[in-house]
Structures are given as structure tokens and as C-alpha cells.
GROMACS .gro file of C-alpha atoms in nm:
model
  192
    1MET     CA    1   0.700   1.236  -0.440
    2PRO     CA    2   0.855   1.303  -0.099
    3ASP     CA    3   1.120   1.100   0.080
    4LEU     CA    4   0.915   0.826   0.241
    5THR     CA    5   1.038   0.610   0.530
    6LEU     CA    6   0.772   0.339   0.531
    7ALA     CA    7   1.003   0.040   0.486
    8GLN     CA    8   1.261   0.176   0.730
    9ASP     CA    9   1.527   0.088   0.470
   10ALA     CA   10   1.685   0.365   0.261
   11ASP     CA   11   1.699   0.169  -0.066
   12ALA     CA   12   1.346   0.030  -0.036
   13ASP     CA   13   1.210   0.370   0.065
   14ALA     CA   14   1.382   0.532  -0.235
   15VAL     CA   15   1.189   0.293  -0.465
   16LEU     CA   16   0.860   0.384  -0.292
   17SER     CA   17   0.938   0.756  -0.312
   18ALA     CA   18   1.021   0.743  -0.683
   19ASN     CA   19   0.759   0.502  -0.816
   20PRO     CA   20   0.383   0.546  -0.749
   21LEU     CA   21   0.318   0.187  -0.861
   22ALA     CA   22   0.570   0.058  -0.605
   23LEU     CA   23   0.390   0.255  -0.334
   24LEU     CA   24   0.056   0.110  -0.444
   25ILE     CA   25   0.202  -0.244  -0.444
   26GLY     CA   26   0.340  -0.190  -0.092
   27MET     CA   27  -0.007  -0.087   0.024
   28LEU     CA   28  -0.163  -0.388  -0.143
   29LEU     CA   29   0.081  -0.619   0.039
   30ASP     CA   30   0.018  -0.450   0.376
   31GLN     CA   31  -0.212  -0.713   0.522
   32GLN     CA   32  -0.133  -1.010   0.744
   33PHE     CA   33   0.234  -0.912   0.708
   34PRO     CA   34   0.457  -0.667   0.897
   35MET     CA   35   0.407  -0.313   0.761
   36GLU     CA   36   0.770  -0.234   0.693
   37ARG     CA   37   0.827  -0.568   0.519
   38ALA     CA   38   0.522  -0.513   0.297
   39PHE     CA   39   0.659  -0.175   0.191
   40ALA     CA   40   1.012  -0.316   0.142
   41SER     CA   41   0.878  -0.582  -0.095
   42PRO     CA   42   0.844  -0.360  -0.406
   43ALA     CA   43   1.221  -0.296  -0.399
   44LEU     CA   44   1.288  -0.671  -0.376
   45LEU     CA   45   1.042  -0.731  -0.659
   46ALA     CA   46   1.223  -0.472  -0.873
   47GLU     CA   47   1.555  -0.649  -0.802
   48ARG     CA   48   1.401  -0.974  -0.928
   49VAL     CA   49   1.202  -0.856  -1.232
   50GLY     CA   50   1.353  -0.517  -1.321
   51PRO     CA   51   1.189  -0.175  -1.311
   52LEU     CA   52   0.827  -0.190  -1.196
   53THR     CA   53   0.568  -0.076  -1.449
   54ALA     CA   54   0.204  -0.172  -1.466
   55SER     CA   55   0.231  -0.282  -1.829
   56LYS     CA   56   0.530  -0.508  -1.755
   57LEU     CA   57   0.367  -0.673  -1.453
   58ALA     CA   58   0.032  -0.706  -1.634
   59GLU     CA   59   0.199  -0.905  -1.914
   60TYR     CA   60   0.451  -1.091  -1.697
   61ASP     CA   61   0.432  -1.470  -1.699
   62THR     CA   62   0.216  -1.547  -1.394
   63GLU     CA   63   0.423  -1.844  -1.276
   64ALA     CA   64   0.745  -1.644  -1.311
   65LEU     CA   65   0.586  -1.362  -1.109
   66VAL     CA   66   0.479  -1.611  -0.842
   67ALA     CA   67   0.838  -1.740  -0.832
   68ALA     CA   68   0.965  -1.382  -0.788
   69PHE     CA   69   0.721  -1.336  -0.499
   70THR     CA   70   0.820  -1.669  -0.344
   71GLY     CA   71   1.187  -1.574  -0.309
   72PRO     CA   72   1.365  -1.638  -0.083
   73PRO     CA   73   1.286  -1.424   0.095
   74ALA     CA   74   0.914  -1.431   0.020
   75LEU     CA   75   0.762  -1.093  -0.056
   76HIS     CA   76   0.452  -1.182   0.145
   77ARG     CA   77   0.314  -1.450   0.372
   78TYR     CA   78   0.094  -1.560   0.079
   79PRO     CA   79   0.323  -1.516  -0.223
   80ARG     CA   80   0.105  -1.685  -0.487
   81SER     CA   81  -0.220  -1.504  -0.406
   82MET     CA   82  -0.043  -1.171  -0.368
   83ALA     CA   83   0.149  -1.212  -0.695
   84GLU     CA   84  -0.181  -1.284  -0.869
   85ARG     CA   85  -0.348  -0.986  -0.699
   86VAL     CA   86  -0.064  -0.751  -0.797
   87GLN     CA   87  -0.090  -0.874  -1.155
   88ALA     CA   88  -0.468  -0.826  -1.156
   89MET     CA   89  -0.422  -0.473  -1.020
   90CYS     CA   90  -0.165  -0.395  -1.289
   91ARG     CA   91  -0.394  -0.529  -1.562
   92LEU     CA   92  -0.670  -0.299  -1.438
   93LEU     CA   93  -0.429  -0.004  -1.424
   94VAL     CA   94  -0.334  -0.069  -1.787
   95ALA     CA   95  -0.695  -0.110  -1.899
   96GLU     CA   96  -0.847   0.180  -1.707
   97TRP     CA   97  -0.564   0.421  -1.624
   98GLY     CA   98  -0.316   0.396  -1.910
   99GLY     CA   99  -0.080   0.198  -1.687
  100GLU     CA  100  -0.013   0.503  -1.468
  101ALA     CA  101  -0.088   0.437  -1.101
  102GLU     CA  102  -0.065   0.804  -1.008
  103ARG     CA  103  -0.366   0.883  -1.228
  104LEU     CA  104  -0.581   0.724  -0.955
  105TRP     CA  105  -0.519   1.036  -0.748
  106VAL     CA  106  -0.384   1.298  -0.990
  107ASP     CA  107  -0.696   1.279  -1.209
  108ALA     CA  108  -0.931   1.286  -0.908
  109ALA     CA  109  -1.124   1.606  -0.836
  110SER     CA  110  -1.197   1.520  -0.471
  111GLY     CA  111  -1.093   1.300  -0.184
  112ARG     CA  112  -1.409   1.098  -0.237
  113GLU     CA  113  -1.303   1.033  -0.597
  114VAL     CA  114  -0.954   0.924  -0.488
  115LEU     CA  115  -1.117   0.683  -0.244
  116ALA     CA  116  -1.353   0.546  -0.512
  117ASN     CA  117  -1.067   0.504  -0.761
  118LEU     CA  118  -0.864   0.310  -0.504
  119GLN     CA  119  -1.161   0.094  -0.407
  120SER     CA  120  -1.195  -0.011  -0.771
  121LEU     CA  121  -0.862  -0.197  -0.742
  122PRO     CA  122  -0.838  -0.568  -0.653
  123GLY     CA  123  -0.751  -0.604  -0.285
  124PHE     CA  124  -0.848  -0.247  -0.192
  125GLY     CA  125  -1.148  -0.249   0.036
  126LYS     CA  126  -1.274   0.067   0.203
  127GLN     CA  127  -1.027   0.057   0.494
  128LYS     CA  128  -0.719   0.000   0.277
  129ALA     CA  129  -0.837   0.273   0.037
  130GLN     CA  130  -0.888   0.512   0.330
  131ILE     CA  131  -0.540   0.438   0.466
  132PHE     CA  132  -0.382   0.498   0.124
  133THR     CA  133  -0.582   0.820   0.083
  134ALA     CA  134  -0.446   0.932   0.422
  135LEU     CA  135  -0.093   0.834   0.318
  136LEU     CA  136  -0.122   1.038  -0.001
  137GLY     CA  137  -0.252   1.340   0.189
  138LYS     CA  138  -0.025   1.327   0.491
  139GLN     CA  139   0.304   1.233   0.323
  140CYS     CA  140   0.276   1.288  -0.052
  141GLY     CA  141   0.102   1.624  -0.070
  142VAL     CA  142  -0.201   1.482  -0.253
  143ARG     CA  143  -0.477   1.684  -0.092
  144PRO     CA  144  -0.784   1.726  -0.312
  145GLU     CA  145  -1.089   1.878  -0.147
  146GLY     CA  146  -1.233   1.644   0.115
  147TRP     CA  147  -0.934   1.411   0.136
  148ARG     CA  148  -0.933   1.399   0.518
  149GLU     CA  149  -1.305   1.318   0.527
  150ALA     CA  150  -1.257   1.047   0.264
  151ALA     CA  151  -0.971   0.900   0.469
  152GLY     CA  152  -1.189   0.882   0.780
  153ALA     CA  153  -1.006   0.857   1.113
  154TYR     CA  154  -0.686   0.767   0.921
  155GLY     CA  155  -0.675   1.128   0.799
  156ASP     CA  156  -0.681   1.273   1.150
  157ASP     CA  157  -0.388   1.501   1.220
  158GLY     CA  158  -0.148   1.350   1.474
  159SER     CA  159  -0.305   1.004   1.470
  160ARG     CA  160  -0.097   0.687   1.490
  161ARG     CA  161  -0.339   0.443   1.326
  162SER     CA  162  -0.171   0.321   1.010
  163ILE     CA  163   0.123   0.329   0.770
  164ALA     CA  164   0.004   0.680   0.674
  165ASP     CA  165   0.147   0.796   1.008
  166VAL     CA  166   0.488   0.623   0.985
  167VAL     CA  167   0.768   0.875   0.937
  168ASP     CA  168   1.044   0.717   1.149
  169PRO     CA  169   1.112   0.420   1.380
  170VAL     CA  170   0.932   0.590   1.671
  171THR     CA  171   0.607   0.641   1.480
  172LEU     CA  172   0.633   0.287   1.341
  173GLY     CA  173   0.638   0.163   1.701
  174GLU     CA  174   0.345   0.386   1.795
  175VAL     CA  175   0.137   0.259   1.502
  176ARG     CA  176   0.223  -0.100   1.590
  177GLU     CA  177   0.117  -0.038   1.953
  178PHE     CA  178  -0.213   0.112   1.834
  179LYS     CA  179  -0.283  -0.187   1.609
  180GLN     CA  180  -0.204  -0.433   1.890
  181ALA     CA  181  -0.436  -0.246   2.126
  182GLN     CA  182  -0.712  -0.259   1.862
  183LYS     CA  183  -0.668  -0.636   1.817
  184LYS     CA  184  -0.671  -0.689   2.193
  185ALA     CA  185  -0.988  -0.483   2.232
  186ALA     CA  186  -1.155  -0.676   1.947
  187LYS     CA  187  -1.065  -1.009   2.109
  188GLN     CA  188  -1.202  -0.893   2.444
  189ALA     CA  189  -1.523  -0.773   2.281
  190ALA     CA  190  -1.563  -1.103   2.098
  191SER     CA  191  -1.514  -1.308   2.414
  192SER     CA  192  -1.762  -1.112   2.626
   0.00000   0.00000   0.00000
């Protein structure tokens, strides 16, 4: 794994760079919550529950996991539902992937297969799966045949659409500006 800078915090980014499950959890939490905080949350979770493994989180007492997500600080705007979703994802990883998150992409023969594997996870719709596919390709060197096509516009070289494009504070700002422009355009379209 490369040296990621998604959380914009050296310690949190070190956890993401070293642990594929942490990276997957960060992506799962990246909704209705600031991007960098979502990707900083796996490091906070590890501080509260110990090293992050799918088997540990799958078996963890649900109420204790919810308490770990609740904080303070909370690991997400919706700590209970996200704790439950992370646990459901980990249970699926244990059942289907031997508890190894990286098998979702390492075992895949194509970008389309990576995308399908990701979409099989709780909380990973097509868009989130495309963004994570782009992140793997752009920043983690995971580039099976057809990965850019599977990632859609998120795979475009030089784009500033998502967390897949965040490599420093400047690109974080550019991605945030793009997202705000998209929301504004959607509101205008809805009102006309």
C-alpha cells in the first residue's frame, strides 16, 4: 500500500496505508460526513477497540461497537447505523472473503469484477464502489484490466471528483469545490 493522505493527518493516514480494512471502513463512512473525518475515523476506532480485523469487528459486541463509534468524538454523524453497517460488512468479509478485505480486489481478474465485489458489500452502491475502484487504481496501484472503465468518470486522469483524487490539502479543496458545485447544480435543476 502507498502512503495515502486522505485523512490529512499523518497517524490516521498511516493506518489507512497499512490496513486495507481500515481503508474500506473509511470509504464506507464517507457519506453525509466530511471526507477527511470519515477517513480519519478508522484510526480512532483502532485506538478504541485495538487493531482492526474483520474477524474481530464481526464478533465484537454490537453495543460496545456502537459505543466506540459514539465517542466522543463520534466517528460519524450516524454512529449507531454506521457501527452496525461496519459490523455487517466485516461479517460478510469473514464469510465470503476469509476476513481479508484486500481479496475484494487482489482476487479480481478485471475492473468490472472489483466493482462487483465492492457492490456486494453493505453500504456500497454503484457510485461508492466506483469511487473506491478509482482510489485503488489511482493511489494504490490496483489496476486490473478495465479498472478505469469500471470506475466511470471517477477513474478519469486528472479529475477532482472524489476522495480518489485527494493527495494533499490543495486537491482536497478542489474535490470539495467540485462536490459543492454538483450539489448547487442539482438544487438548481430541481427547482426549475
